[in-house]
């Protein structure tokens, strides 16, 4: 499954700006984030042009489906999952 090209993440750019500011986050490639040495967030391009964010928490990966031109509801879901998984990994 292919990673989503960074130019197709323009509608979640504000979310990514916030994630980049979190302590311990490193963006190894555009749209591919690590927390310390562990993968934390990346995006896949799916069949039909759909996208998916994969966010890794303590219990494993959580998938968040994102249509292009993400809705406000999907954006809030992504932000909530990101914050939750980030906190979980910080508590290790």
XYZ file of C-alpha atoms in Angstrom:
92
model
C 0.000 0.000 0.000
C 1.460 3.311 -1.107
C 2.119 6.214 1.202
C 0.095 9.301 0.396
C 2.093 11.958 -1.487
C 2.641 15.059 0.680
C 0.894 17.318 -1.837
C -2.338 15.425 -1.137
C -2.159 16.368 2.561
C -2.780 20.073 1.981
C -6.214 19.966 3.603
C -4.763 18.670 6.889
C -1.722 20.978 6.828
C -2.850 22.822 9.970
C -3.112 19.528 11.865
C 0.385 18.558 10.728
C 1.795 21.951 11.778
C 0.459 21.310 15.286
C 1.920 17.770 15.396
C 5.342 19.050 14.284
C 5.392 21.310 17.370
C 4.861 18.473 19.860
C 7.935 17.528 21.922
C 9.691 14.409 20.669
C 8.056 14.407 17.224
C 10.355 14.073 14.223
C 9.171 14.241 10.623
C 11.565 11.883 8.823
C 9.923 12.430 5.423
C 7.043 14.729 4.512
C 3.932 13.251 6.150
C 5.854 10.505 8.002
C 6.240 11.212 11.715
C 8.119 9.446 14.481
C 7.910 9.864 18.225
C 11.450 9.274 19.327
C 12.586 6.223 17.366
C 9.134 4.723 16.903
C 6.722 5.362 14.027
C 3.830 7.561 15.072
C 1.885 8.863 12.058
C 1.813 8.314 8.316
C -0.751 8.424 5.545
C -1.742 5.941 2.858
C -3.339 6.539 -0.507
C -6.084 3.978 -1.059
C -8.032 2.789 -4.047
C -10.338 5.404 -5.478
C -8.200 8.295 -4.238
C -9.226 7.852 -0.608
C -6.670 8.415 2.148
C -6.056 6.918 5.530
C -4.047 8.170 8.491
C -2.323 5.492 10.548
C -1.558 6.614 14.096
C 0.366 4.397 16.500
C -0.541 4.342 20.177
C 0.471 1.985 22.942
C -1.875 -0.797 21.777
C -0.970 -0.559 18.080
C -2.141 1.280 15.003
C -5.401 3.215 14.737
C -6.711 3.977 11.263
C -8.612 7.149 10.422
C -10.233 7.364 6.980
C -9.905 10.781 5.359
C -11.656 11.880 2.202
C -9.813 14.544 0.248
C -11.135 17.910 1.399
C -11.545 16.458 4.839
C -14.719 17.345 6.720
C -14.662 19.180 10.034
C -15.846 16.009 11.761
C -13.058 13.895 10.265
C -10.503 16.590 11.158
C -11.670 16.572 14.797
C -11.524 12.758 14.841
C -7.962 12.812 13.503
C -6.914 15.443 16.050
C -8.507 13.478 18.910
C -6.810 10.209 17.867
C -3.459 11.965 17.477
C -3.642 13.553 20.934
C -4.751 10.304 22.568
C -2.033 8.181 20.959
C 0.612 10.825 21.679
C -0.338 10.900 25.372
C -0.355 7.092 25.553
C 3.138 6.879 24.121
C 4.384 9.662 26.405
C 3.243 7.691 29.473
C 5.431 4.701 28.638
